[in-house]
XYZ file of C-alpha atoms in Angstrom:
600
model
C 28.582 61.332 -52.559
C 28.366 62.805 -55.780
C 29.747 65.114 -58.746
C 29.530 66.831 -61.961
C 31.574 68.246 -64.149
C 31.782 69.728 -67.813
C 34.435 69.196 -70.315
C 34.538 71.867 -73.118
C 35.097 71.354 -76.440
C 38.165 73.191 -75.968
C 39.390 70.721 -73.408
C 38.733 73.472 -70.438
C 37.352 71.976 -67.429
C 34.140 73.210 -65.435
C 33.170 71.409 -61.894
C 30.414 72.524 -59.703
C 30.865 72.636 -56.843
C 27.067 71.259 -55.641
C 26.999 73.691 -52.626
C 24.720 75.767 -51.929
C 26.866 79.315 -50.340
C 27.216 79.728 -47.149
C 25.514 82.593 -45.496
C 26.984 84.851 -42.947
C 23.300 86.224 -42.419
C 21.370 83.100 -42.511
C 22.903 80.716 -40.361
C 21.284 77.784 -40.649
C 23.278 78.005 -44.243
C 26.208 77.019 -42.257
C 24.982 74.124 -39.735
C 27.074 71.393 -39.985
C 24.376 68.963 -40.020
C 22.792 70.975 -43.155
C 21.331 68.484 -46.025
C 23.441 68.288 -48.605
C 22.154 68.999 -52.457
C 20.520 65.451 -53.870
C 17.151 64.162 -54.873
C 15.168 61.872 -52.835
C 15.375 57.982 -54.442
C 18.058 58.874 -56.945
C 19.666 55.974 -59.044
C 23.002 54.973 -57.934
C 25.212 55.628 -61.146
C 28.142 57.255 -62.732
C 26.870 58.779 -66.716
C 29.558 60.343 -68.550
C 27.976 61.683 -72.121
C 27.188 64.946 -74.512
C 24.157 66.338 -73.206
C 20.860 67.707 -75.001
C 18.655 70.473 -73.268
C 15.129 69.171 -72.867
C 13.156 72.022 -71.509
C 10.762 71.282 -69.121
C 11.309 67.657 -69.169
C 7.877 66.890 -70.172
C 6.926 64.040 -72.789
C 5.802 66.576 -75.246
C 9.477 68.347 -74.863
C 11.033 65.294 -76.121
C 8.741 64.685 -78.849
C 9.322 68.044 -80.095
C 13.300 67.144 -79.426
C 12.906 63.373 -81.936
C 10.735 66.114 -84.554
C 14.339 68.341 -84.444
C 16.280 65.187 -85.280
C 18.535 65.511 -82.160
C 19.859 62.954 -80.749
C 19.107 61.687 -77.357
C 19.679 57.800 -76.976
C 22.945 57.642 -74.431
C 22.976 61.254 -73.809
C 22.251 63.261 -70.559
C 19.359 65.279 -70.109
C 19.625 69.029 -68.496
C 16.096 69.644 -67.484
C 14.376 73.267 -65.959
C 12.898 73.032 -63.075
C 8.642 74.100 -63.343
C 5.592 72.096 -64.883
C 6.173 68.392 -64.229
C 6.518 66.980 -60.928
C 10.605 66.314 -61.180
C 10.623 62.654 -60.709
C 8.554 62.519 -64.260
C 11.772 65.071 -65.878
C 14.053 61.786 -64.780
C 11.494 58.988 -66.236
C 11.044 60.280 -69.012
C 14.834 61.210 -70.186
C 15.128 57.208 -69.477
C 12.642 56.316 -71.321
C 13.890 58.303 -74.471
C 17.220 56.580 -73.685
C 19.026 59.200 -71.789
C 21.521 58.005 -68.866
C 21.552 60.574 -66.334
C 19.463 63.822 -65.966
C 20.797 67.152 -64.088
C 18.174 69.498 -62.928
C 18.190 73.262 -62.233
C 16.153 76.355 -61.167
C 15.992 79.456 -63.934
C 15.035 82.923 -62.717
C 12.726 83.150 -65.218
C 10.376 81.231 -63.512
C 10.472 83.939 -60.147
C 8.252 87.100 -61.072
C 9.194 90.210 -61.084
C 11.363 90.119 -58.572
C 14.717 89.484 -60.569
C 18.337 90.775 -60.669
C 17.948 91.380 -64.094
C 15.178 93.774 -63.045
C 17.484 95.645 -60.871
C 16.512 93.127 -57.189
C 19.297 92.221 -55.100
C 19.669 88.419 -54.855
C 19.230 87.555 -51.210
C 20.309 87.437 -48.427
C 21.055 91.621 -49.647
C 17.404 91.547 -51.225
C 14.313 89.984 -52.129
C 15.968 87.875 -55.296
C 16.569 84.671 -55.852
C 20.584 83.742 -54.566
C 22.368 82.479 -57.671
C 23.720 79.141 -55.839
C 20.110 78.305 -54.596
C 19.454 74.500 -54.943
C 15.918 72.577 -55.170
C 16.415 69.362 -53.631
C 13.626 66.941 -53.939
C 12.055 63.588 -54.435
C 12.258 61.573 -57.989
C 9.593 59.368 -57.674
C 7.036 58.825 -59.765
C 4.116 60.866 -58.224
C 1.677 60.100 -60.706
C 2.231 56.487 -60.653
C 1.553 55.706 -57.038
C 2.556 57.989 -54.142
C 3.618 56.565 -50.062
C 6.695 53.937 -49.502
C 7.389 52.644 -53.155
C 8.036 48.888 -51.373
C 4.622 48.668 -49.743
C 1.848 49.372 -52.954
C -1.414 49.544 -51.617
C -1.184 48.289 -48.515
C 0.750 49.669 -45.273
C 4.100 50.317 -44.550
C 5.210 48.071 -41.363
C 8.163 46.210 -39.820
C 7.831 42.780 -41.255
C 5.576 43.888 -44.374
C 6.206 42.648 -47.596
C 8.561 44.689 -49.912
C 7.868 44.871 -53.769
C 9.993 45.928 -56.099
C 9.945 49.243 -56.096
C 11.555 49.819 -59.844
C 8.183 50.558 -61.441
C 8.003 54.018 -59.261
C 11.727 54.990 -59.025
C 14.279 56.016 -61.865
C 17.040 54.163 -62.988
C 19.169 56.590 -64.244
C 21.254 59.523 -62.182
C 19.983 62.630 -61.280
C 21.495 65.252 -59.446
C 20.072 69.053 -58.920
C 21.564 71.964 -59.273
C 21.648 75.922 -59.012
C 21.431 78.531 -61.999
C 24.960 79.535 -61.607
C 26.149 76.328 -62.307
C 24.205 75.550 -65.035
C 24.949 78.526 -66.931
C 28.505 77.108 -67.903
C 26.397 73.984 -69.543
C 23.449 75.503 -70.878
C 26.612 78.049 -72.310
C 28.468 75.179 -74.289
C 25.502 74.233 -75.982
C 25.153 77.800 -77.639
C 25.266 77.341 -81.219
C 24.410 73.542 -81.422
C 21.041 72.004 -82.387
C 18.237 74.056 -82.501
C 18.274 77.547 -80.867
C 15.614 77.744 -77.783
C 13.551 80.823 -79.763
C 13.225 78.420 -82.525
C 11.826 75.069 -80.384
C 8.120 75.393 -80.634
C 7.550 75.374 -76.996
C 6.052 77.085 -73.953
C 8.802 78.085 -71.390
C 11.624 76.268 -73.011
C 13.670 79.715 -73.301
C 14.563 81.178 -69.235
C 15.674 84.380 -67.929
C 19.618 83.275 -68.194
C 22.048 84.915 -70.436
C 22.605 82.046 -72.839
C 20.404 80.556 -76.614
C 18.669 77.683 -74.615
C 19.572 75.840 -77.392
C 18.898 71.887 -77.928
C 22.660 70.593 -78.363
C 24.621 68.772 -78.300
C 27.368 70.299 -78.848
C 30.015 67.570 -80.164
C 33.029 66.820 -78.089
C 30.862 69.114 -74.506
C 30.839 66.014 -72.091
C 29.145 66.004 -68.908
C 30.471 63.717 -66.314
C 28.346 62.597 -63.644
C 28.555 60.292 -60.528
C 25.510 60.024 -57.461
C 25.744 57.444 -54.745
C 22.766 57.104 -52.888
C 22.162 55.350 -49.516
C 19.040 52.716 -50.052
C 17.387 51.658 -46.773
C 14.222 51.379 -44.710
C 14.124 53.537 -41.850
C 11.073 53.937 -39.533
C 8.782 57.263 -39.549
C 6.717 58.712 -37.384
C 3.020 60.603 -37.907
C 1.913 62.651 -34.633
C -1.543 62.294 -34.573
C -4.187 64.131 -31.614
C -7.600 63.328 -30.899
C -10.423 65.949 -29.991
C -13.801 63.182 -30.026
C -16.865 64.731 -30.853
C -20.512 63.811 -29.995
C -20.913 62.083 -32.851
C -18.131 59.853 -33.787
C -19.724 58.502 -36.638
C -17.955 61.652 -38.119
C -14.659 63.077 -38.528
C -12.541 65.925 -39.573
C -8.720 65.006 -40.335
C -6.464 67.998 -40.612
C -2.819 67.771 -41.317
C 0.534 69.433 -42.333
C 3.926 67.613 -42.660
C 6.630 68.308 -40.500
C 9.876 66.959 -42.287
C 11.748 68.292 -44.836
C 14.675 68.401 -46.949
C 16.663 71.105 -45.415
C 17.456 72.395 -41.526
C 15.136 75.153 -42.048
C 11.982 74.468 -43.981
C 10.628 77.703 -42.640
C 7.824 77.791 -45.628
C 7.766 73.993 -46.216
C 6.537 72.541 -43.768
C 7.303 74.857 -40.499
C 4.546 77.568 -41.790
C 2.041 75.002 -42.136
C 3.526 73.355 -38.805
C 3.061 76.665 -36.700
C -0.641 77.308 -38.377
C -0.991 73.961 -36.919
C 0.155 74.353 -33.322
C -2.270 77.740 -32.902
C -5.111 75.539 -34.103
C -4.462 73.244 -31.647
C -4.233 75.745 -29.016
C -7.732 77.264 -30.139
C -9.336 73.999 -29.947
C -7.791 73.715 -26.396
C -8.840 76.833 -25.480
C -12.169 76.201 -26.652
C -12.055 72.769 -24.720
C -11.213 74.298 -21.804
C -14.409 76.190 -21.530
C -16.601 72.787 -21.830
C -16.950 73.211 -25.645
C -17.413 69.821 -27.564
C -17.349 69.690 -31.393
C -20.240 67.647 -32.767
C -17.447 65.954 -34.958
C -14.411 64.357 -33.955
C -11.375 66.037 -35.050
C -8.002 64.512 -35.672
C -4.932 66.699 -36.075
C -2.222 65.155 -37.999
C 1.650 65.470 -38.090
C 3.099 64.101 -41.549
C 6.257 62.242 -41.684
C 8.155 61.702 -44.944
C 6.000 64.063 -47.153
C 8.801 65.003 -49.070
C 10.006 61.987 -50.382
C 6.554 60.820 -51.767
C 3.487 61.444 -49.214
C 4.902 58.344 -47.195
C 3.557 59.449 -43.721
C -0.076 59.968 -44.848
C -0.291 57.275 -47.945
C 0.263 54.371 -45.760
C -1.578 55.947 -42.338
C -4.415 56.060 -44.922
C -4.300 52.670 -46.209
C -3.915 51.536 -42.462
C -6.997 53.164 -40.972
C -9.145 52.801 -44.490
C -11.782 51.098 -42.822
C -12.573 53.719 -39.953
C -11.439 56.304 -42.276
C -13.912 55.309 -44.950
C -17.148 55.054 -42.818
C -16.600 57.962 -41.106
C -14.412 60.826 -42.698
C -16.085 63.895 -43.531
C -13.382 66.037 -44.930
C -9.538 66.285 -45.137
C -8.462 69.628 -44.853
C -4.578 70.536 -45.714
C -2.140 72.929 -45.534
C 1.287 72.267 -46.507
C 3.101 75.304 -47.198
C 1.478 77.531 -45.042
C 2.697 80.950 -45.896
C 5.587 81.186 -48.400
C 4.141 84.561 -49.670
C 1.092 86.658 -50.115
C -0.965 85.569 -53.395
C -3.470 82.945 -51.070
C -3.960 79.637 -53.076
C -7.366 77.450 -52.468
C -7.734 73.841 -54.063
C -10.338 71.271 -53.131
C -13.495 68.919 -54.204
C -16.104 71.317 -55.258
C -18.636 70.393 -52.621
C -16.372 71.935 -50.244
C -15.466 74.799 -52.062
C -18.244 77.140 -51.145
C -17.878 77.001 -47.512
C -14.468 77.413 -48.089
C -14.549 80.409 -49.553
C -17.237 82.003 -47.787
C -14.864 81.233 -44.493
C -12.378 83.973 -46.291
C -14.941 86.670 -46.304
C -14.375 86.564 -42.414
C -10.694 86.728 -42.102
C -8.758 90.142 -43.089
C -5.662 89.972 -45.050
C -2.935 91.809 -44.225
C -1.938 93.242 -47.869
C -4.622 96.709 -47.847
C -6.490 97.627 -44.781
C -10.057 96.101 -44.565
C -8.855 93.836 -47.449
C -10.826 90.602 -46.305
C -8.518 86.853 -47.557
C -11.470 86.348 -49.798
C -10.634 89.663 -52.052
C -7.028 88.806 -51.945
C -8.035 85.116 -53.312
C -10.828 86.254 -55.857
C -7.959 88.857 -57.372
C -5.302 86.152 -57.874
C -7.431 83.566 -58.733
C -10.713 85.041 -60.284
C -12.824 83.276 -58.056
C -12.242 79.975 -59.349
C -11.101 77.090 -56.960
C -8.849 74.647 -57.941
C -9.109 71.286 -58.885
C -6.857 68.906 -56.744
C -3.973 67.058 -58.422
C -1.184 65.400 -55.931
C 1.713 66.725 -54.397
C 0.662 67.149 -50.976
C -1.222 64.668 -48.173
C -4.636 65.050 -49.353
C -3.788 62.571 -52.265
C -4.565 59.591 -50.147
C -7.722 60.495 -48.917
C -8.738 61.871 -52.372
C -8.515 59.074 -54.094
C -10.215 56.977 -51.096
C -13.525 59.153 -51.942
C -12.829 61.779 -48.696
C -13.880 65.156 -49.246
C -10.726 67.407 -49.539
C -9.138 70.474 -49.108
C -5.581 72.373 -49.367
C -5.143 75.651 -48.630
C -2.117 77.885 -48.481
C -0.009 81.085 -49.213
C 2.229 81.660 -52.368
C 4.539 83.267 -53.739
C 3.063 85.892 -56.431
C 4.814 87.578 -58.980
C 5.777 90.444 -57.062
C 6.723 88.936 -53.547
C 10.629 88.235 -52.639
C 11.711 85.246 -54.327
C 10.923 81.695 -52.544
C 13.750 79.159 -52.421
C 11.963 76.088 -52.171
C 13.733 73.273 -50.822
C 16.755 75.062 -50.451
C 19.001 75.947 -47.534
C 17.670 79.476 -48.298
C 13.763 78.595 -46.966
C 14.996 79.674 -43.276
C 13.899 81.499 -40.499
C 16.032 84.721 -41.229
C 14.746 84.541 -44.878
C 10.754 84.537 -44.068
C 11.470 87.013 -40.855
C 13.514 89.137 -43.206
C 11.438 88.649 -46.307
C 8.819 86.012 -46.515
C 6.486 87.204 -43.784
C 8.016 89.970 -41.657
C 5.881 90.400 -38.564
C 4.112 86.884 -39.191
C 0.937 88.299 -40.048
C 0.203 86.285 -42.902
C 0.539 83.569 -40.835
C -1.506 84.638 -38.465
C -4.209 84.895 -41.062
C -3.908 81.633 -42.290
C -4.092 80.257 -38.831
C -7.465 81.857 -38.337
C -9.002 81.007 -41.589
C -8.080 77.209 -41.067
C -9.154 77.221 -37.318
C -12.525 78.800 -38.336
C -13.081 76.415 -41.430
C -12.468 73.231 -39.137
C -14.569 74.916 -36.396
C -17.781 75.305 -39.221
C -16.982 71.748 -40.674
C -16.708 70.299 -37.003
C -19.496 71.906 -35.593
C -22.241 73.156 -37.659
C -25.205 70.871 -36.943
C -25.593 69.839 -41.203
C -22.112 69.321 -43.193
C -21.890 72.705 -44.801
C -21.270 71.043 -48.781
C -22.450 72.873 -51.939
C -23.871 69.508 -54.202
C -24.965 71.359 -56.714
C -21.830 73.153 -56.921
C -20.632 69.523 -57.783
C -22.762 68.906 -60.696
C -21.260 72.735 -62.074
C -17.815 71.264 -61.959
C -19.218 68.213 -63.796
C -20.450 70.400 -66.323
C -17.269 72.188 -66.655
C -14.861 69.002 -66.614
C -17.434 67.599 -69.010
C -16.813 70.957 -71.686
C -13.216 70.341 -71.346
C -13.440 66.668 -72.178
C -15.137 67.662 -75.317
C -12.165 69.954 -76.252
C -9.778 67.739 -76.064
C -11.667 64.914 -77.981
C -12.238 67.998 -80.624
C -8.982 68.707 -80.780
C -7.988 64.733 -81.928
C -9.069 63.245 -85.259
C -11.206 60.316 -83.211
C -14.571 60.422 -82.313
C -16.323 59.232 -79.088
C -19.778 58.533 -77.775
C -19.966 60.426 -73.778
C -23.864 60.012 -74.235
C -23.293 57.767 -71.129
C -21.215 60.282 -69.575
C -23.910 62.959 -69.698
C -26.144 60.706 -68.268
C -24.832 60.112 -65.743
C -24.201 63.672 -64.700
C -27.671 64.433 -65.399
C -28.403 61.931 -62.964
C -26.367 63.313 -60.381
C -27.703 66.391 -60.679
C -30.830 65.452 -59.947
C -29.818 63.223 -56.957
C -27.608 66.118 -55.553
C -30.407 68.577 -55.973
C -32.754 65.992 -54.238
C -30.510 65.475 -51.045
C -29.920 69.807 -50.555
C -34.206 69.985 -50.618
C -33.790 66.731 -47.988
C -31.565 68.914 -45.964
C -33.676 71.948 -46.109
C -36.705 69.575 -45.283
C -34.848 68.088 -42.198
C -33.569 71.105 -40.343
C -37.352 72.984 -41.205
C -39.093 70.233 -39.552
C -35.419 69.627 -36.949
C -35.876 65.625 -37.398
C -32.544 64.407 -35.961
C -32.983 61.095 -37.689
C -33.600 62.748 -41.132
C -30.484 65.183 -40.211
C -28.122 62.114 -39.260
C -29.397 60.378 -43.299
C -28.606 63.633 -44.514
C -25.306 64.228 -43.094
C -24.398 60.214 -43.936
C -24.933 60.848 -47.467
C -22.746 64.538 -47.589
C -20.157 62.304 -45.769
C -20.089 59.264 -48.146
C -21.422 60.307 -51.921
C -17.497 60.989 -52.731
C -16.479 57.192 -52.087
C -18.885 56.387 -55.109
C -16.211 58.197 -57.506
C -13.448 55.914 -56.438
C -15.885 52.650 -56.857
C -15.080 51.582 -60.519
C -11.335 50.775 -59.881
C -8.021 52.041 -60.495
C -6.637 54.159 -63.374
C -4.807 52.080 -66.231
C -1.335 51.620 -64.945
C -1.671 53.349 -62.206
C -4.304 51.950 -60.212
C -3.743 54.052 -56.575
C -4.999 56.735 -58.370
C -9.020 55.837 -58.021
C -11.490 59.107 -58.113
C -12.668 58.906 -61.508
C -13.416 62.912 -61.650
C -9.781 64.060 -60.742
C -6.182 62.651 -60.690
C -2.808 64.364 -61.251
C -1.902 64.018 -64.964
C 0.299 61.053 -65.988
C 3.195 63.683 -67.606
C 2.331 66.631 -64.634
C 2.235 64.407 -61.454
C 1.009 67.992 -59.775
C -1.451 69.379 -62.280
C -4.810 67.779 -62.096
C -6.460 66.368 -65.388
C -10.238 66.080 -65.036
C -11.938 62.688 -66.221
C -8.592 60.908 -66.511
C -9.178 57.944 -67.828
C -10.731 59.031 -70.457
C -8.793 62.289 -71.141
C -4.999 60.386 -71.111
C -7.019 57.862 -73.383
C -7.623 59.997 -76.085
C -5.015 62.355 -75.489
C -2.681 59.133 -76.554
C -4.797 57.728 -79.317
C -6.649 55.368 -77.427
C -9.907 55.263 -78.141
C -10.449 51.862 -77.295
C -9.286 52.369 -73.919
C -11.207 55.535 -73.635
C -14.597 53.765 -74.780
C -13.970 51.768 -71.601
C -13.982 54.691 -69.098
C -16.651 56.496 -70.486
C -18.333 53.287 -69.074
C -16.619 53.570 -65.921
C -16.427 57.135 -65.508
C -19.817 57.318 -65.395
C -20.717 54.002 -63.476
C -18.468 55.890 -60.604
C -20.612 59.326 -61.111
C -23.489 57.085 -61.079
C -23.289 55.736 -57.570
C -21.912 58.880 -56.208
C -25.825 59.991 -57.642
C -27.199 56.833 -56.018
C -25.696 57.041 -52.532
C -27.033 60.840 -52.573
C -30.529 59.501 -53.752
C -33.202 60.719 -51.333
């Protein structure tokens, strides 16, 4: 159960209702067994307090709240929704003393495609519906992801439970729509420090009100969320097309739960993309085709509430997984609009993309999914941080991939994780006719049918040592930007020499299918499959020690955005140069034997 409610200075009372509406049109809206609004390992607690807008929620929000002189210790927080992965909104009003934190979606964050710019709010028109809700998890992503009782080692009847306090808040948190927080955000008009005057990106939304800091004396929020705490079993599907060569494996997986009856975007887009896969590869099957790789199609349990079903099927099936996993390709939200999104280790990244040059998209006639792409993204693809299933086998050294469908600035409005992400909203809206879908379907199918089948793995190495490069040039920003200094000879070093090991292994590969020597072609493809494990070889990030590629991680404040070199980065970004010392060391020890397992 749970509740909120908003005493005015004036003594008037305001209580939300913490519905989503109920939909004539839509009716899932209306099932009786619909998920109510609530976040995913919420503190049981009652806060009752003045309350202080924080923005964003991100550390930097609060800092620049302590700068303004307001007052935080025993007050609630009333975060926006965007940037931060939400459980990190929660930690980090608790760690500035805060007691309970209430979350909520502003239109600002949707496009174009507004009321305010003249767009019916759905289900009437493409908006977003004022009483939409983002339910989700609170954990904290960027500390360690999978079942918070079971750290590093699988989830089981009969396993060992930790305490699972270091990766869960302890205050309440409840979300909640725009139209209810506009009565709160309202009664802080006039207190603290207006929103236009906070020195910070996206603090001020699309809503009618100051955004200002608060508090406002005498505006108390009351708040009350009790959670059931208990360990349930899950279950991952998982389907088994063996290849010829066993010694190597393609894992490809989408999540099937999530927090609402429909979940038409996230997961079921991602789900049905899987299905026609499945029935391609049977097709194919059917006519006596065998892939040279063994494929494994997987069915994610628990995504949502912290990448449960993959983190510990990982960490049971490291061994096999680490001595013969070529890639991990992903697709979570499958479709949830029409502005394509492409994120993965930059080995893969060029077959990838070059897959997209073969599948139309259905935006302009004889628009391939590679121009769409290349428009929204300029060509670039994107470094992995966490919130989806390829997290795991990241940070276990496996190639990865995720690939999906957004929502661009001028597409009807997405309600994730609300009642609202149904099957009348993407027929109606989202994907009318399903042909985005149907593109996405082919471009994964015909990725996993290059990466299972071509006779070499299809990775760009040298493409690698560009990223390097790059990652390298933003490193030296950021130490710029500080008033410390710090020696990365070691660091370049060690790229240099993985640059010339990568460059070395792509002539070994041209060498072994010019003179087709099977044995030289099976060292080849043994060293494409394994140089990424070397990344993850110098141990865990400080404080967080899941988290082991020493190239990419999600950020420690972002938990979704990916920060490049990480433990040095976070080191100097907080002053420790100490710390930071030590991982140029073992940053480049990890880049080091990535070089010497590709050494020819």
């Amino acid at each position: 159960s749970h509740s909120l409610s908003l005493t005015n200075r004036n003594g008037s009372l305001f209580t939300a209702s913490l519905e989503e509406a109920l939909l004539v049109e839509d009716e899932t809206t209306s099932y009786p067994n619909r998920i109510p609004t609530f976040n995913g390992y919420s503190f049981t607690g009652n806060a009752t307090a003045e309350f202080v807008y924080v923005g964003r929620g991100q550390v930097v929000d609060f800092d620049a709240l302590v700068s303004l002189n307001v007052s935080l210790e025993g007050k609630i927080a009333l975060a926006k929704y965007g940037g931060p992965f939400r459980g990190l909104k929660v930690k980090n009003a608790a760690l500035y003393g805060m007691i309970g934190c209430v979350l909520f979606t502003d239109p600002g964050d949707d496009g174009n495609i507004t009321e305010a710019n003249g767009y019916a709010p759905y289900p009437a028109g493409p908006a977003r519906n004022p009483t939409s809700v983002q339910r989700g998890s609170v954990q904290f992503l960027s500390t360690y992801p999978g079942d918070p009782t079971t750290p590093g080692y699988p989830s089981k009847e009969g396993s060992p439970r930790a305490d699972k306090s270091p990766v869960v808040p302890n205050i309440p948190s409840l979300p909640i729509s725009y139209a209810e927080a506009v009565p709160l955000l309202r009664a802080l008009d006039g207190f603290g420090t207006p929103g236009s005057q906070v020195n910070r990106t996206n603090w001020v939304g699309a809503l009618n009100v100051t955004y200002a800091t608060g508090p406002a004396p005498g505006a108390r929020l009351a708040m009350s969320n009790v959670m059931r705490d208990s360990i349930t079993p899950i279950w991952d599907s998982v389907g088994i097309i063996n290849g010829t060569n066993q010694d190597e494996v393609i894992v490809i997986g989408n999540h099937r739960d999530a927090w609402i009856v429909g979940g038409a975007a996230d997961p079921n887009s991602g789900s049905a993309i899987m299905v026609e896969l499945s029935k391609a590869f049977g097709n194919l099957l059917a006519t006596g085709w065998k892939p040279r790789r063994t494929i494994v199609l997987c069915s994610w349990d628990a995504e949502e509430y912290g990448l449960v079903g993959s983190t510990e099927w990982v960490e049971e099936y490291i061994d096999w997984l680490s001595t013969s996993t070529v890639a991990y390709l992903n697709i979570d939200v499958g479709v949830s609009g029409k502005s394509p999104s492409l994120s993965a280790t930059p080995e893969i990244g060029t077959i990838a993309t070059e897959i997209m040059k073969k599948v139309l998209w259905p935006t302009m006639p004889n628009e391939t999914l590679y121009d769409a792409w290349s428009a929204e993204s300029g060509g670039e693809v994107g470094v992995l941080g966490s919130g989806s299933d390829y997290t795991a086998f990241l940070h276990k050294g496996i190639s990865s991939l995720d690939v999906g469908a957004d929502q661009g600035p001028d597409d009807p409005v997405y309600h994730y994780h609300s009642d609202y992400d149904s099957y009348h909203w993407m027929s109606t809206f989202g994907d009318p006719g399903y042909q985005y879908h149907k593109a996405m379907g082919q471009y994964l199918t015909l990725l996993a049918y290059h990466l299972s089948t071509d006779e070499m793995i299809p990775y760009d190495l040298p493409a690698y040592t560009t990223a390097l490069r790059s990652y390298y040039d933003d490193l030296f920003s950021t130490i710029n930007s500080t008033l410390g200094t710090l020696d990365t000879s070691e660091l370049a070093a060690a790229i240099a020499q993985f640059e010339s090991s990568a460059n070395d292994a792509m002539t070994l590969m041209q060498q072994a299918v010019s003179t087709n020597d099977s044995s030289l072609k099976t060292v080849v493809n043994g060293k494409f499959r394994d140089f990424q494990r070397g990344f993850t070889s110098a141990g865990g990030l400080p404080d967080r020690q899941f988290y082991k590629h020493v190239v990419n991680a999600p950020g420690i404040d972002t938990g979704y955005a990916p920060t490049t070199f990480p433990g040095i980065t976070e080191a100097v970004q907080a002053g420790n140069f100490t710390r930071a010392v030590e991982w140029v060391g073992r940053t480049s020890l990890g880049i080091r034997r990535a070089a010497d397992i590709l050494k020819t």
